Coordinates of C-alpha atoms in Angstrom, one line a residue:
M199 CA 4.0 -17.3 -28.1
G200 CA 0.6 -16.1 -27.2
G201 CA -0.7 -12.7 -28.2
S202 CA 0.1 -9.5 -26.2
K203 CA -2.2 -9.0 -23.2
K204 CA -3.9 -5.8 -22.2
C205 CA -2.9 -5.0 -18.6
E206 CA -6.1 -3.8 -16.9
I207 CA -7.9 -5.0 -13.7
L208 CA -11.3 -3.6 -14.5
A209 CA -13.2 -4.4 -17.7
S210 CA -12.6 -1.0 -19.2
E211 CA -10.8 2.3 -18.6
A212 CA -14.2 4.0 -18.8
L213 CA -15.4 2.0 -15.8
S214 CA -12.4 3.0 -13.7
K215 CA -12.9 6.6 -14.8
Y216 CA -16.6 6.4 -13.8
I217 CA -15.7 5.1 -10.3
L218 CA -13.2 7.8 -9.7
E219 CA -15.1 10.7 -11.1
T220 CA -18.5 9.7 -9.7
N221 CA -17.6 8.6 -6.2
A222 CA -13.9 8.9 -5.3
Y223 CA -12.9 12.4 -6.5
P224 CA -16.0 14.2 -5.2
R225 CA -15.2 12.9 -1.7
E226 CA -11.4 13.3 -1.8
H227 CA -9.9 15.4 0.9
E228 CA -8.5 18.7 -0.5
Q229 CA -4.9 18.0 0.5
L230 CA -5.1 14.5 -1.0
K231 CA -6.2 16.0 -4.3
E232 CA -3.4 18.5 -4.1
L233 CA -0.8 15.8 -3.3
R234 CA -2.1 13.6 -6.1
E235 CA -1.9 16.4 -8.7
A236 CA 1.6 17.4 -7.5
T237 CA 2.7 13.8 -7.8
V238 CA 1.4 13.6 -11.4
Q239 CA 3.1 16.8 -12.3
K240 CA 6.5 15.8 -11.0
Y241 CA 6.5 12.0 -11.6
Q242 CA 4.2 11.6 -14.6
I243 CA 3.7 7.9 -15.2
R244 CA 5.4 7.0 -12.0
S245 CA 2.6 8.7 -10.1
K246 CA 0.8 5.4 -10.4
M247 CA 3.0 4.2 -7.6
N248 CA 0.6 5.9 -5.3
V249 CA -2.7 4.2 -4.5
P250 CA -5.7 5.5 -6.5
A251 CA -8.3 7.5 -4.8
D252 CA -10.9 4.7 -4.6
E253 CA -8.4 2.5 -2.8
G254 CA -7.6 5.3 -0.5
Q255 CA -11.3 5.6 0.3
L256 CA -11.4 1.9 1.2
I257 CA -8.3 2.1 3.5
S258 CA -9.8 5.2 5.2
M259 CA -13.1 3.5 5.9
M260 CA -11.5 0.3 7.1
L261 CA -9.2 2.2 9.6
K262 CA -12.2 4.1 11.0
L263 CA -14.2 0.9 11.4
M264 CA -11.3 -0.7 13.2
N265 CA -10.8 2.3 15.4
A266 CA -7.1 2.0 14.5
K267 CA -4.6 4.2 16.4
K268 CA -1.2 2.7 15.6
T269 CA -0.1 1.7 12.1
I270 CA 3.0 1.1 10.1
E271 CA 3.6 1.7 6.4
I272 CA 6.4 0.1 4.3
G273 CA 6.9 2.0 1.0
V274 CA 5.7 5.6 1.1
F275 CA 6.5 7.3 -2.3
T276 CA 4.9 10.8 -2.1
G277 CA 2.5 9.7 0.6
Y278 CA -1.0 9.4 -0.8
S279 CA -1.8 6.3 1.3
L280 CA 0.2 7.8 4.2
L281 CA -1.9 11.0 4.2
T282 CA -5.0 8.9 3.8
T283 CA -4.1 6.9 6.9
A284 CA -3.1 10.0 8.9
L285 CA -6.4 11.7 8.2
A286 CA -8.3 8.5 9.3
L287 CA -6.5 8.1 12.6
P288 CA -7.6 10.0 15.7
A289 CA -5.6 13.0 17.0
D290 CA -3.3 10.8 19.1
G291 CA -2.8 8.2 16.3
K292 CA 0.7 7.2 15.3
I293 CA 2.3 6.0 12.1
I294 CA 5.7 4.7 11.4
A295 CA 6.4 5.3 7.7
I296 CA 9.5 3.7 6.1
D297 CA 11.0 4.5 2.7
Q298 CA 14.6 5.0 1.4
D299 CA 13.4 7.8 -1.0
K300 CA 13.1 10.9 1.2
E301 CA 12.9 13.2 -1.8
A302 CA 9.6 11.6 -2.9
Y303 CA 8.2 11.8 0.7
E304 CA 9.2 15.5 0.8
T305 CA 7.1 16.1 -2.3
G306 CA 4.0 15.2 -0.4
L307 CA 5.1 16.6 3.0
P308 CA 3.8 20.1 2.4
F309 CA 0.3 18.7 1.9
I310 CA 0.6 16.5 4.9
R311 CA 1.5 19.5 7.0
K312 CA -1.3 21.6 5.4
A313 CA -3.7 18.9 6.5
G314 CA -2.4 19.3 10.0
V315 CA -1.6 15.6 10.5
D316 CA 2.2 15.6 10.3
H317 CA 2.5 15.1 14.1
K318 CA 1.1 11.6 13.7
I319 CA 3.9 10.5 11.3
N320 CA 7.4 9.2 12.2
F321 CA 9.1 9.0 8.8
I322 CA 12.2 6.8 8.8
Q323 CA 14.5 7.0 5.8
S324 CA 15.9 3.4 5.8
D325 CA 15.8 -0.1 4.4
A326 CA 12.6 -1.5 5.8
F327 CA 14.1 -4.7 7.1
S328 CA 16.5 -2.8 9.4
V329 CA 13.5 -1.0 11.0
L330 CA 11.3 -4.0 11.2
N331 CA 14.0 -6.2 12.7
D332 CA 14.7 -3.5 15.3
L333 CA 11.0 -3.2 16.2
V334 CA 10.7 -6.9 16.7
A335 CA 13.9 -7.1 18.7
D336 CA 12.8 -4.3 20.9
G337 CA 10.3 -6.6 22.6
Q338 CA 7.8 -3.9 23.3
E339 CA 6.4 -3.5 19.8
E340 CA 5.2 -7.0 19.0
G341 CA 1.4 -7.3 18.7
T342 CA 0.8 -3.5 19.2
Y343 CA 0.0 -2.3 15.6
D344 CA -3.6 -2.2 14.4
F345 CA -2.8 -2.0 10.7
A346 CA 0.2 -2.3 8.4
F347 CA 0.3 -1.3 4.7
V348 CA 3.0 -2.8 2.5
D349 CA 3.7 -1.3 -1.0
A350 CA 7.4 -2.1 -1.6
K351 CA 9.6 -4.5 -3.5
K352 CA 7.4 -7.4 -4.5
D353 CA 10.2 -10.0 -4.3
D354 CA 10.4 -9.2 -0.5
Y355 CA 6.7 -9.5 0.3
I356 CA 7.0 -12.9 1.9
K357 CA 9.9 -11.7 4.1
Y358 CA 8.0 -8.6 5.0
H359 CA 5.0 -10.8 6.0
E360 CA 7.0 -12.8 8.5
L361 CA 8.1 -9.6 10.3
V362 CA 4.9 -7.6 10.0
L363 CA 2.8 -10.5 11.3
K364 CA 4.7 -10.3 14.6
L365 CA 4.0 -6.5 14.9
V366 CA 0.3 -6.4 14.2
K367 CA -2.0 -7.4 17.0
V368 CA -4.3 -10.4 16.9
G369 CA -7.2 -9.2 14.9
G370 CA -5.1 -6.6 13.3
V371 CA -4.9 -6.2 9.5
I372 CA -2.1 -6.1 6.9
G373 CA -2.7 -4.7 3.5
Y374 CA -0.5 -5.7 0.6
D375 CA -0.7 -3.5 -2.5
D376 CA -0.3 -4.4 -6.2
T377 CA -1.1 -8.1 -5.7
L378 CA -2.8 -8.5 -9.1
W379 CA 0.2 -6.8 -10.9
F380 CA -1.7 -5.2 -13.8
G381 CA -3.7 -8.4 -14.2
A382 CA -0.5 -10.3 -15.1
V383 CA -0.9 -12.9 -12.3
A384 CA -3.6 -14.4 -14.5
F385 CA -1.5 -14.5 -17.6
S386 CA -0.1 -17.8 -19.0
E387 CA 3.6 -18.3 -18.9
D388 CA 3.5 -18.3 -22.7
D389 CA 1.7 -15.0 -23.0
E390 CA 3.7 -12.1 -24.4
M391 CA 4.8 -9.6 -21.7
G392 CA 7.7 -7.3 -20.8
D393 CA 10.4 -8.4 -18.4
H394 CA 9.2 -6.1 -15.6
L395 CA 5.7 -7.6 -15.9
R396 CA 6.9 -11.2 -16.1
V397 CA 9.3 -10.9 -13.1
G398 CA 6.6 -9.2 -10.9
R399 CA 4.1 -11.7 -12.0
G400 CA 6.2 -14.6 -10.8
H401 CA 6.9 -13.0 -7.4
L402 CA 3.2 -12.1 -6.8
R403 CA 1.9 -15.5 -7.9
E404 CA 4.2 -17.1 -5.4
F405 CA 3.1 -14.6 -2.7
N406 CA -0.6 -15.0 -3.4
S407 CA -0.3 -18.8 -3.1
F408 CA 1.7 -18.4 0.1
L409 CA -1.0 -16.2 1.7
A410 CA -3.8 -18.5 0.6
N411 CA -2.1 -21.3 2.5
D412 CA -1.0 -19.4 5.6
P413 CA -3.0 -20.7 8.6
R414 CA -2.0 -17.7 10.8
I415 CA -4.3 -15.4 8.8
E416 CA -7.6 -15.0 7.0
C417 CA -7.3 -13.0 3.8
C418 CA -9.1 -11.7 0.8
L419 CA -7.8 -10.4 -2.5
L420 CA -9.7 -7.3 -3.8
T421 CA -9.9 -6.1 -7.3
I422 CA -9.3 -2.5 -6.5
G423 CA -6.4 -0.4 -7.7
D424 CA -3.8 -2.9 -8.9
G425 CA -5.0 -5.5 -6.5
L426 CA -5.1 -5.2 -2.7
T427 CA -4.8 -8.2 -0.4
L428 CA -6.1 -7.8 3.2
C429 CA -4.9 -10.2 5.9
R430 CA -6.3 -10.4 9.4
R431 CA -4.1 -12.0 12.0
L432 CA -5.8 -14.9 13.7
H433 CA -3.3 -15.8 16.5

């Protein structure tokens, strides 16, 4: 067995702290900051299930550059990325947000309301596949979404991809979160790691290889947060 690996994306925690404190936090919307702090207080270590502030900045800028108006989010938790998206969309923007955990969503909901963007959000407490299949079957929703953000069960990412790819328009973008999985995707099979890390590593290595060979998209894997893969639909 190899030695135990340190699970970091950036070279040091100090560098991550520098990026957040120098650039991301000073520009963070007040309600995003409040939502982030409330999530840490309630969920402690699980608060890392939300995207970090610098990744939120990237998503916000991208949505504005795209002039996005209609998006879908799979996996919400307390809603940091959801509020980020809602703030970036125009007044008539629309988001379908899907998660089975309504309690976590309701933790962030007061801050979403305080920001005045709750009218843009249609939260659906459900298994994502049920909603996605219904949207595809509807016949009116295919190819109408500007952006999709997926931060849910990693072993289902390929299945999500097949459905979401039908919903985003040609030229639209899909973001998949956590695709570097604490850096474990680069570990050797013989490296020492916990079961959770090892299982996720396997699913995401398979998914990353799948995307790299999917001719329907162009994609890039970014070393931000815990890895963010952006896919642009080609046809």
